[in-house]
Amino acid sequence: MAEAATATGTAGAPDKSRRQRPAEFNVFIGLILIALVFEVLGWIFQGQSFLFNFQRLSIMVLQVSIVGIIAVGVTQVIITGGIDLSSGSLVGATAMIAMSLAQVSTHERAVFPALTDLPVIIPVAAGLICGLAAGLVNGALIAYTKIPPFIATLGMMVTARGFSKWYTKGQPISFPTEGFASIGAGMNPVLIFIIVAALFTLILRFTVYGRRTYAIGSNEQAARVSGINVEHHLMLVYAIAGGLAALAGIVLAARGLTAQAGAGVMYELDAIAMAVIGGTSLSGGRGSIIGTTLGMLIFGVIISGFTFLRLDAYYQEMIKGAIIVIAVVLDVYRQRMRGRS
Amino acid sequence: MSADDRKIILRTEALTKHYGGVHALEAADFILRDGEHVAIVGDNGAGKSTFVRQITGVEQPTSGKIFFDGQEVSFKNPIEARDHGIETVFQNLALADDLDVPSNLFLGREETYFNLGPFSILNERSMTQKAVGALQTTGVKIPDVKNKIRNMSGGQRQCVAISRAATFASKLIIMDEPTAALGVQETAQVENIIRGLKKRGIPLILISHNLRQVLDLVDKVWVWRRGRIVGAVDRDKTDGNEIVSLITGVKSGIDGEAAFV
């Protein structure tokens, strides 16, 4: 007991302490390579550059930025070790709700004839609140009933889609006020995506919320015994994901000047794919909004690349599916390489 | 014996835990005094970990009382136990593999610049400085504290977990099998850290299967068998054989020669 009480660290342990290259770097290389393939194919088959065309690049980003907004929320859910299948349906439901409160009075068959020409804040707030509430329900189900996130959000996915169809008995809702329509005008969806992505990059990196999100996905038991209220935190994360899906729904409705029950179908899978391609691990604990943004751009490059090469749209989906599988396989492989689960 | 004059830190009275029909813990009367290092030994399923889960608030006992630092307590969760100054090094380490050392040390009690609820901004600089200080105090050397736990060896991980407990424990540290998964050299380091805690006068409950280690490190050994305490022997008055007899039930500490307290 009287021996010198000086431990000397862990000599003899192999040098595993070297920091690893961030996963985002590999995704970035992937993005560059895919873009270069299209650039080369462009010169061969179309006789023009794929990348050096500002209009094409803006459309490319515009096409994916709405799903990108969802993906920012989905990324956080996946970092906690969960999944959110409800976001596409929430896009549809919140688009319907927001649009029904954003109609002009001159339209004869408004959903709520008494509630037309409202200031833009009302439809936006209504949509966001519904999205947050739906996300909160997802989170509460997962945290307190301990049902798998897959099932909880699958239930919400079907329910929200059903709600969208019931809301106007399948009729699309159109004729928004100018103020509402301006949300989706021009490059505004891209701007909104950039703001959302930047905000949550900072939040995940520098706040208690971010640190605990990673902690829960990394080792939920550890988070629990460390005094983190895991239930409350999961509810917050899913609510944020629901809120961002609602934001995407609002932007989508405003851009298309119409909302329909089928809006946002399969968006949840695109959003999950963007996150996974961007290096977010489906087993939780790892991922970033920057990675997801790169994943989103890979999606954008593939879609506009196929259009540019005038290839059949059906190939796009098949290639997209293959890329998702490849991304997950790479994730599993990365983890096996680490030697620990 | 002068040891008996020391203040009682932890005392349980008829502490009992049933999981349905399984009687994991039966009427445990346990005493720990200030500055004392004790071990809890026993076969698998003897109730050691169950006991720890009751006194750290991870689970709530079926019946019985827990007195900590002079007053009766019933911790509803580990946070309450922690707020009372009890720190636990769990068997499964309880570290978040994807976070670095400071984040793990301060997990659940992050330091922030100002309070914005969950969106409070982390004071990384202060946490990193304190983490480096904490590792020094416990005598742990980690080359790069900003490295993720995932990239560290088993010994380094255990040292981080113990440093966390040692840094925040004001009144009691509990370690559940701290060296079970470690090599010889790493085990020696952890044992040195435990000796350091003894010098600093922090009471410790050590759960271990390793009798050599137990007899080497602690003042008193509590032996458990089938959910019951079957004996408590002073380290100086016993040997491995007696403890093994108690563990296996060949001998009962209450009726036999062992100095039951």
XYZ file of C-alpha atoms in Angstrom:
602
model
C 0.000 0.000 0.000
C 2.967 2.280 0.544
C 4.315 1.922 -2.957
C 4.810 4.975 -5.075
C 1.465 5.931 -6.497
C 2.594 7.113 -9.871
C 1.003 5.437 -12.823
C 2.811 6.085 -16.025
C 0.142 6.019 -18.683
C -0.182 3.128 -21.027
C 3.221 2.315 -22.294
C 3.394 -0.640 -24.629
C 0.042 0.085 -26.200
C 0.295 0.242 -29.972
C 0.207 3.696 -31.439
C -3.514 3.967 -32.059
C -3.600 7.504 -30.857
C -3.052 9.079 -34.239
C -6.074 11.045 -35.336
C -7.867 9.765 -38.387
C -8.624 11.643 -41.551
C -12.161 13.006 -41.342
C -14.722 10.921 -43.195
C -15.907 14.059 -45.004
C -12.612 14.233 -46.847
C -13.266 10.886 -48.549
C -16.787 11.994 -49.459
C -15.370 15.172 -50.968
C -12.953 13.130 -53.093
C -15.907 10.971 -54.150
C -17.856 14.048 -55.186
C -14.938 15.381 -57.238
C -14.405 12.019 -58.947
C -18.066 11.612 -59.890
C -18.179 15.187 -61.195
C -15.024 14.564 -63.253
C -16.527 11.418 -64.776
C -19.479 13.477 -66.008
C -17.121 16.220 -67.176
C -15.185 13.734 -69.317
C -18.349 12.037 -70.579
C -19.735 15.506 -71.341
C -16.854 16.356 -73.637
C -17.036 12.950 -75.298
C -20.783 12.691 -75.867
C -22.081 16.256 -75.709
C -19.039 18.232 -76.786
C -19.356 20.655 -73.885
C -18.342 21.103 -70.280
C -20.544 19.670 -67.540
C -19.174 21.648 -64.624
C -18.421 25.045 -66.111
C -21.991 26.036 -66.715
C -23.367 28.293 -64.023
C -26.984 27.717 -64.953
C -26.618 23.964 -64.764
C -24.886 24.178 -61.407
C -27.611 26.435 -59.954
C -30.377 24.128 -61.123
C -28.424 21.186 -59.776
C -28.201 22.687 -56.285
C -31.776 23.935 -56.439
C -33.047 20.444 -57.231
C -31.534 18.886 -54.147
C -31.639 21.702 -51.609
C -35.219 21.046 -50.465
C -34.421 17.409 -49.677
C -31.163 18.759 -48.243
C -33.123 20.702 -45.608
C -34.763 17.418 -44.536
C -31.410 15.673 -44.595
C -30.020 18.138 -42.026
C -32.638 16.908 -39.543
C -32.371 13.270 -40.574
C -28.587 13.407 -40.096
C -29.060 14.385 -36.453
C -31.558 11.569 -35.953
C -29.142 9.052 -37.473
C -26.290 10.369 -35.302
C -28.355 9.401 -32.244
C -28.548 5.885 -33.695
C -32.127 6.290 -34.917
C -33.851 6.704 -38.250
C -36.685 8.912 -39.472
C -38.925 7.504 -42.197
C -41.669 10.055 -41.642
C -39.992 13.136 -43.118
C -41.278 12.689 -46.684
C -44.863 12.353 -45.485
C -44.397 15.301 -43.126
C -43.295 17.350 -46.134
C -46.626 16.508 -47.783
C -48.737 17.132 -44.680
C -47.097 20.417 -43.706
C -47.139 21.640 -47.315
C -50.910 21.081 -47.314
C -51.425 22.776 -43.951
C -49.253 25.775 -44.784
C -50.739 26.197 -48.250
C -54.313 26.022 -46.948
C -53.556 29.059 -44.778
C -51.635 30.911 -47.476
C -54.302 31.217 -50.160
C -55.406 34.473 -51.747
C -58.969 35.740 -51.234
C -59.541 36.038 -54.973
C -59.422 32.262 -55.302
C -62.982 30.984 -55.374
C -62.552 27.593 -53.748
C -60.134 28.316 -50.942
C -59.836 25.605 -48.285
C -60.681 28.089 -45.538
C -62.526 30.954 -47.269
C -62.480 32.923 -44.003
C -58.732 32.534 -43.681
C -57.287 34.040 -46.826
C -54.747 36.777 -47.490
C -53.138 36.062 -44.121
C -49.662 37.444 -43.373
C -47.000 34.958 -44.442
C -45.936 34.241 -40.873
C -49.201 32.384 -40.143
C -48.958 29.585 -42.706
C -45.233 29.266 -42.009
C -45.750 29.055 -38.257
C -48.658 26.616 -38.634
C -46.583 24.337 -40.851
C -43.551 24.459 -38.577
C -45.587 23.828 -35.429
C -47.285 20.802 -36.996
C -43.900 19.443 -38.103
C -42.373 19.978 -34.665
C -45.396 18.338 -33.020
C -45.237 15.304 -35.307
C -41.507 15.003 -34.624
C -42.176 15.282 -30.911
C -44.652 12.408 -31.161
C -42.002 10.351 -32.981
C -39.453 11.151 -30.292
C -41.823 10.448 -27.406
C -42.835 7.086 -28.884
C -39.217 6.081 -29.353
C -37.995 7.378 -25.993
C -40.787 6.160 -23.755
C -42.309 3.077 -25.396
C -38.868 1.851 -26.530
C -40.266 0.768 -29.896
C -37.624 0.848 -32.626
C -37.341 4.228 -34.406
C -37.969 2.401 -37.674
C -41.447 1.364 -36.530
C -42.379 4.601 -34.755
C -41.519 6.765 -37.743
C -43.024 4.258 -40.179
C -46.297 4.723 -38.303
C -45.951 8.492 -38.571
C -45.082 8.167 -42.265
C -48.329 6.330 -43.053
C -50.421 8.493 -40.714
C -49.112 11.790 -42.067
C -49.637 10.666 -45.658
C -53.169 9.644 -44.766
C -53.718 13.043 -43.180
C -52.536 14.800 -46.346
C -55.042 12.884 -48.452
C -57.887 13.395 -45.980
C -57.180 17.115 -45.523
C -58.689 18.165 -48.871
C -60.047 14.774 -49.906
C -57.192 14.484 -52.365
C -57.618 17.913 -53.971
C -54.436 19.924 -54.516
C -54.251 23.369 -52.890
C -53.070 26.285 -55.004
C -53.056 30.094 -55.358
C -50.781 31.224 -52.530
C -50.234 34.846 -51.591
C -47.250 36.573 -53.138
C -45.521 36.710 -49.789
C -45.780 32.950 -49.329
C -44.737 32.208 -52.901
C -41.619 34.342 -52.471
C -40.268 31.813 -49.954
C -39.630 29.400 -52.791
C -38.784 31.916 -55.490
C -35.462 32.018 -57.325
C -32.554 30.669 -55.343
C -34.314 31.105 -51.995
C -34.538 27.329 -51.328
C -30.751 27.132 -51.658
C -30.345 30.129 -49.362
C -32.632 28.542 -46.766
C -30.689 25.295 -47.010
C -27.390 27.109 -46.493
C -28.720 28.935 -43.421
C -30.155 25.734 -41.931
C -27.022 23.723 -42.676
C -24.698 26.382 -41.251
C -26.831 26.811 -38.147
C -26.903 23.104 -37.339
C -23.230 22.636 -38.178
C -22.469 25.190 -35.458
C -25.035 23.736 -33.048
C -23.715 20.193 -33.432
C -20.142 21.337 -33.028
C -20.348 23.902 -30.254
C -23.368 23.275 -28.047
C -24.342 20.895 -25.288
C -27.119 19.630 -27.578
C -24.591 18.612 -30.219
C -22.217 16.910 -27.829
C -25.031 14.906 -26.251
C -26.469 13.941 -29.639
C -23.160 12.276 -30.504
C -22.882 10.800 -27.003
C -26.277 9.109 -27.218
C -25.525 7.617 -30.621
C -22.107 6.543 -29.464
C -23.157 4.788 -26.251
C -26.685 5.380 -25.039
C -26.041 3.560 -21.758
C -23.019 5.751 -21.060
C -25.036 8.857 -21.803
C -27.712 7.685 -19.410
C -25.406 6.939 -16.497
C -23.580 10.202 -17.145
C -26.758 11.980 -16.224
C -28.084 12.910 -19.663
C -31.861 12.801 -19.905
C -31.844 10.604 -22.989
C -35.647 10.635 -23.360
C -35.887 14.427 -23.438
C -32.931 14.660 -25.768
C -34.348 12.181 -28.277
C -37.658 14.049 -28.277
C -35.785 17.256 -29.051
C -33.800 15.647 -31.880
C -36.883 14.130 -33.529
C -38.815 17.378 -33.064
C -36.037 19.270 -34.846
C -36.126 16.689 -37.656
C -39.914 17.141 -37.888
C -39.538 20.917 -37.896
C -36.985 20.786 -40.713
C -39.230 18.442 -42.723
C -41.988 21.039 -42.262
C -39.656 23.796 -43.433
C -38.907 21.723 -46.532
C -42.653 21.230 -47.056
C -43.270 24.973 -46.870
C -40.444 25.729 -49.308
C -41.648 23.004 -51.672
C -45.232 24.313 -51.635
C -44.093 27.895 -52.095
C -41.815 26.954 -54.976
C -44.408 24.864 -56.781
C -47.227 27.321 -55.982
C -49.268 24.295 -55.079
C -49.470 21.605 -52.436
C -50.715 18.113 -53.039
C -51.185 15.023 -50.956
C -48.437 13.193 -52.829
C -45.786 15.838 -52.234
C -42.513 14.586 -50.800
C -43.009 10.893 -51.530
C -39.682 9.066 -51.060
C -37.953 12.231 -49.847
C -37.203 10.471 -46.569
C -35.138 7.855 -48.377
C -33.269 10.469 -50.412
C -32.537 12.371 -47.203
C -31.305 9.230 -45.418
C -29.196 8.392 -48.462
C -27.633 11.867 -48.506
C -26.686 11.506 -44.856
C -25.271 8.003 -45.301
C -23.361 8.878 -48.461
C -21.995 11.857 -46.527
C -20.411 9.562 -43.955
C -23.083 9.499 -41.250
C -22.964 6.059 -39.676
C -26.262 4.178 -39.429
C -25.023 2.704 -36.162
C -24.887 6.172 -34.645
C -22.267 8.426 -33.102
C -20.682 9.631 -36.324
C -21.682 12.079 -39.006
C -21.837 15.745 -39.814
C -23.924 18.272 -41.682
C -20.914 19.071 -43.882
C -20.785 15.402 -44.885
C -24.517 15.403 -45.586
C -24.136 18.538 -47.709
C -21.475 16.735 -49.742
C -23.809 13.726 -49.982
C -26.516 16.065 -51.227
C -24.179 17.472 -53.883
C -23.286 13.937 -55.020
C -27.009 13.368 -55.512
C -27.283 16.638 -57.411
C -24.337 15.830 -59.678
C -25.756 12.404 -60.507
C -29.230 13.737 -61.315
C -28.051 16.616 -63.472
C -25.293 14.497 -64.951
C -27.807 11.985 -66.244
C -30.060 14.725 -67.558
C -27.043 16.369 -69.198
C -26.076 13.133 -70.923
C -29.734 12.723 -71.953
C -29.877 9.336 -70.312
C -33.143 7.747 -69.369
C -34.448 8.923 -65.991
C -35.003 5.307 -65.008
C -31.235 4.757 -64.949
C -30.954 7.574 -62.420
C -33.004 5.737 -59.850
C -31.127 2.492 -60.362
C -27.769 4.242 -60.038
C -29.008 6.146 -56.972
C -30.021 2.866 -55.352
C -26.643 1.338 -56.113
C -24.821 4.336 -54.639
C -26.833 4.109 -51.408
C -25.927 0.440 -51.021
C -22.279 1.185 -51.770
C -22.262 3.946 -49.140
C -23.681 1.633 -46.469
C -21.245 -1.135 -47.410
C -18.381 1.359 -47.071
C -19.711 2.385 -43.640
C -19.838 -1.230 -42.455
C -16.370 -1.800 -43.900
C -15.010 1.321 -42.143
C -16.316 0.054 -38.836
C -14.871 -3.400 -39.314
C -11.516 -1.777 -40.075
C -11.663 -0.013 -36.728
C -11.811 -3.403 -35.080
C -14.417 -2.329 -32.554
C -18.145 -2.109 -32.748
C -9.852 -0.712 16.679
C -9.400 2.899 15.770
C -10.887 2.368 12.304
C -14.298 2.013 13.886
C -14.226 5.592 15.142
C -14.208 6.919 11.631
C -17.351 8.475 10.261
C -19.692 6.108 8.457
C -19.989 7.108 4.803
C -22.328 4.448 3.515
C -24.578 2.059 5.394
C -27.323 -0.164 4.069
C -29.978 -1.791 6.197
C -31.641 -4.991 4.976
C -31.203 -3.852 1.378
C -33.163 -6.221 -0.866
C -33.729 -6.451 -4.611
C -35.979 -8.950 -6.348
C -36.295 -9.201 -10.110
C -39.665 -10.886 -10.309
C -39.035 -14.207 -8.605
C -35.264 -13.867 -8.653
C -33.896 -12.770 -5.292
C -30.754 -11.036 -6.514
C -30.057 -9.282 -3.239
C -31.285 -10.350 0.200
C -31.171 -8.219 3.349
C -27.721 -6.713 2.816
C -26.275 -4.859 5.816
C -23.178 -3.058 4.615
C -20.962 -0.427 6.210
C -18.258 1.757 4.686
C -16.252 4.226 6.740
C -14.464 7.406 5.723
C -11.204 6.816 3.910
C -11.791 3.083 3.817
C -11.113 0.975 0.745
C -13.212 -2.186 0.664
C -13.712 -4.938 -1.861
C -16.855 -6.828 -2.714
C -16.118 -10.355 -3.878
C -18.282 -13.300 -4.770
C -19.137 -15.693 -7.547
C -21.083 -14.687 -10.644
C -24.643 -13.918 -9.659
C -23.722 -13.396 -6.011
C -25.387 -9.995 -6.083
C -22.343 -7.719 -6.271
C -23.369 -5.700 -9.294
C -26.984 -5.695 -8.151
C -25.871 -4.132 -4.875
C -23.945 -1.431 -6.739
C -26.926 -0.690 -8.962
C -29.097 -0.083 -5.881
C -26.706 2.266 -4.103
C -25.915 4.271 -7.246
C -29.548 4.851 -8.196
C -29.383 2.865 -11.443
C -32.160 0.721 -9.957
C -34.409 1.140 -6.945
C -34.288 -1.483 -4.200
C -37.326 -3.655 -3.467
C -36.941 -2.880 0.233
C -34.372 -1.780 2.782
C -32.676 1.487 3.598
C -29.570 3.273 2.371
C -27.811 5.849 4.557
C -25.199 7.999 2.854
C -23.082 10.560 4.644
C -25.303 10.557 7.694
C -28.736 10.718 6.135
C -31.157 8.285 4.583
C -31.219 8.509 0.804
C -33.155 6.931 -2.023
C -31.594 7.889 -5.329
C -34.083 7.925 -8.168
C -31.355 7.915 -10.817
C -27.566 7.925 -11.150
C -27.549 11.706 -11.422
C -28.882 12.084 -7.891
C -26.265 9.692 -6.592
C -23.637 11.655 -8.457
C -24.898 14.930 -7.053
C -24.330 13.440 -3.592
C -20.691 12.768 -4.475
C -20.823 9.111 -5.533
C -18.983 8.282 -8.756
C -19.094 4.892 -10.406
C -16.784 3.245 -12.902
C -19.104 0.808 -14.613
C -18.118 -2.564 -15.964
C -19.004 -1.500 -19.509
C -16.892 1.655 -19.039
C -19.690 4.083 -19.850
C -17.608 6.105 -22.268
C -18.863 7.551 -25.530
C -16.438 6.114 -28.091
C -16.930 8.867 -30.638
C -16.091 11.711 -28.269
C -12.707 12.893 -27.044
C -11.383 12.787 -23.475
C -12.650 16.177 -22.212
C -16.114 15.527 -23.666
C -16.249 12.184 -21.895
C -14.988 13.555 -18.606
C -17.639 16.258 -18.663
C -20.421 14.197 -20.245
C -23.691 15.172 -18.581
C -22.081 18.099 -16.761
C -20.669 20.124 -19.615
C -19.257 23.548 -18.866
C -20.836 26.347 -20.846
C -20.344 30.059 -21.404
C -23.939 31.008 -20.714
C -27.121 29.111 -20.210
C -29.268 28.659 -23.310
C -30.704 25.339 -22.173
C -29.650 22.537 -24.504
C -28.206 25.066 -26.918
C -25.705 26.470 -24.416
C -22.295 27.067 -25.965
C -19.653 24.652 -24.664
C -16.619 26.096 -22.918
C -14.187 23.716 -24.588
C -11.076 25.490 -23.446
C -11.960 25.230 -19.768
C -13.047 21.596 -20.092
C -9.851 20.638 -21.915
C -7.672 22.388 -19.342
C -9.473 20.713 -16.473
C -9.330 17.342 -18.221
C -5.559 17.620 -18.586
C -5.353 18.563 -14.910
C -7.583 15.671 -13.899
C -5.469 13.165 -15.808
C -2.349 14.547 -14.124
C -3.896 14.268 -10.657
C -4.833 10.655 -11.241
C -1.466 9.946 -12.790
C -2.742 9.047 -16.244
C -0.816 9.911 -19.381
C -2.821 10.247 -22.570
C -0.734 11.630 -25.424
C -3.562 13.545 -27.090
C -6.683 14.309 -25.052
C -8.498 15.554 -28.163
C -8.271 12.079 -29.649
C -11.439 10.019 -29.695
C -11.900 7.232 -27.162
C -12.463 4.812 -30.064
C -8.813 5.151 -31.054
C -7.472 4.345 -27.601
C -6.304 1.102 -26.016
C -8.315 -0.702 -23.357
C -5.985 0.549 -20.655
C -6.234 4.148 -21.792
C -10.020 3.884 -21.849
C -10.128 2.475 -18.343
C -7.793 5.202 -17.133
C -10.076 7.847 -18.624
C -13.114 6.285 -16.948
C -11.339 6.140 -13.595
C -10.034 9.688 -13.957
C -13.558 10.861 -14.531
C -14.757 9.158 -11.372
C -11.767 10.326 -9.345
C -12.164 13.904 -10.528
C -15.777 14.306 -9.580
C -16.128 11.922 -6.644
C -16.139 13.934 -3.478
C -17.291 11.191 -1.117
C -17.204 7.735 -2.682
C -15.890 5.894 -5.734
C -17.296 2.565 -6.811
C -15.432 0.452 -9.372
C -17.048 -2.563 -10.969
C -14.337 -4.921 -12.272
C -11.982 -2.128 -13.362
C -9.248 -4.454 -14.602
C -11.298 -7.380 -15.926
C -10.402 -6.693 -19.556
C -6.881 -5.366 -19.101
C -3.420 -6.796 -19.599
C -0.818 -7.154 -16.863
C 0.834 -3.805 -17.411
C -2.406 -1.909 -17.729
C -3.773 -3.608 -14.617
C -0.747 -2.416 -12.686
C -1.436 1.141 -13.786
C -5.049 1.001 -12.680
C -3.949 -0.444 -9.349
C -1.519 2.432 -8.925
C -4.328 4.887 -9.545
C -6.365 3.147 -6.842
C -3.445 3.445 -4.410
C -3.343 7.145 -5.225
C -7.003 7.452 -4.292
C -6.260 5.752 -0.975
C -3.599 8.359 -0.271
C -6.059 11.112 -1.058
C -8.450 9.540 1.452
C -11.333 8.929 -0.973
C -13.397 5.898 0.082
C -13.630 3.125 -2.490
C -15.772 0.083 -3.122
C -13.982 -2.282 -5.483
C -15.759 -5.172 -7.114
C -13.269 -7.709 -8.331
C -12.767 -11.367 -9.099
C -9.063 -11.042 -8.640
C -8.258 -12.035 -5.033
C -4.584 -11.187 -5.351
C -5.591 -7.666 -6.372
C -8.207 -7.405 -3.641
C -5.832 -8.449 -0.861
C -3.245 -6.096 -2.291
C -5.406 -3.006 -2.446
C -8.156 -2.884 0.139
C -8.618 -2.773 3.917
C -11.612 -5.051 4.178
C -13.228 -7.710 2.016
C -16.986 -8.241 1.912
C -17.922 -11.662 0.617
C -21.221 -12.292 -1.129
C -22.908 -15.531 -1.959
C -26.278 -16.102 -3.615
C -27.468 -12.576 -2.968
C -26.393 -12.451 0.668
C -23.422 -11.043 2.539
C -21.732 -14.085 4.066
C -18.773 -12.391 5.661
C -16.642 -9.310 6.050
C -13.005 -9.892 6.822
C -10.130 -7.530 7.526
C -7.374 -7.807 4.971
C -4.745 -8.238 7.698
C -6.577 -11.091 9.381
C -7.361 -13.237 6.401
C -5.911 -14.982 3.400
C -7.046 -16.126 0.009
C -8.096 -19.531 1.271
C -10.527 -18.138 3.804
C -12.097 -15.838 1.245
C -12.435 -18.670 -1.255
C -14.132 -20.795 1.436
C -16.584 -17.988 2.049
C -17.235 -17.445 -1.645
C -17.899 -21.108 -2.285
C -19.910 -21.611 0.890
C -17.544 -24.093 2.507
C -17.382 -21.750 5.443
C -19.743 -19.117 6.792
C -18.263 -15.903 8.079
C -21.027 -15.381 10.579
C -20.567 -18.623 12.458
C -16.941 -19.252 11.669
C -13.647 -17.724 12.557
C -13.783 -14.788 10.201
C -13.912 -11.402 11.825
C -17.419 -10.506 10.903
C -18.300 -6.899 11.476
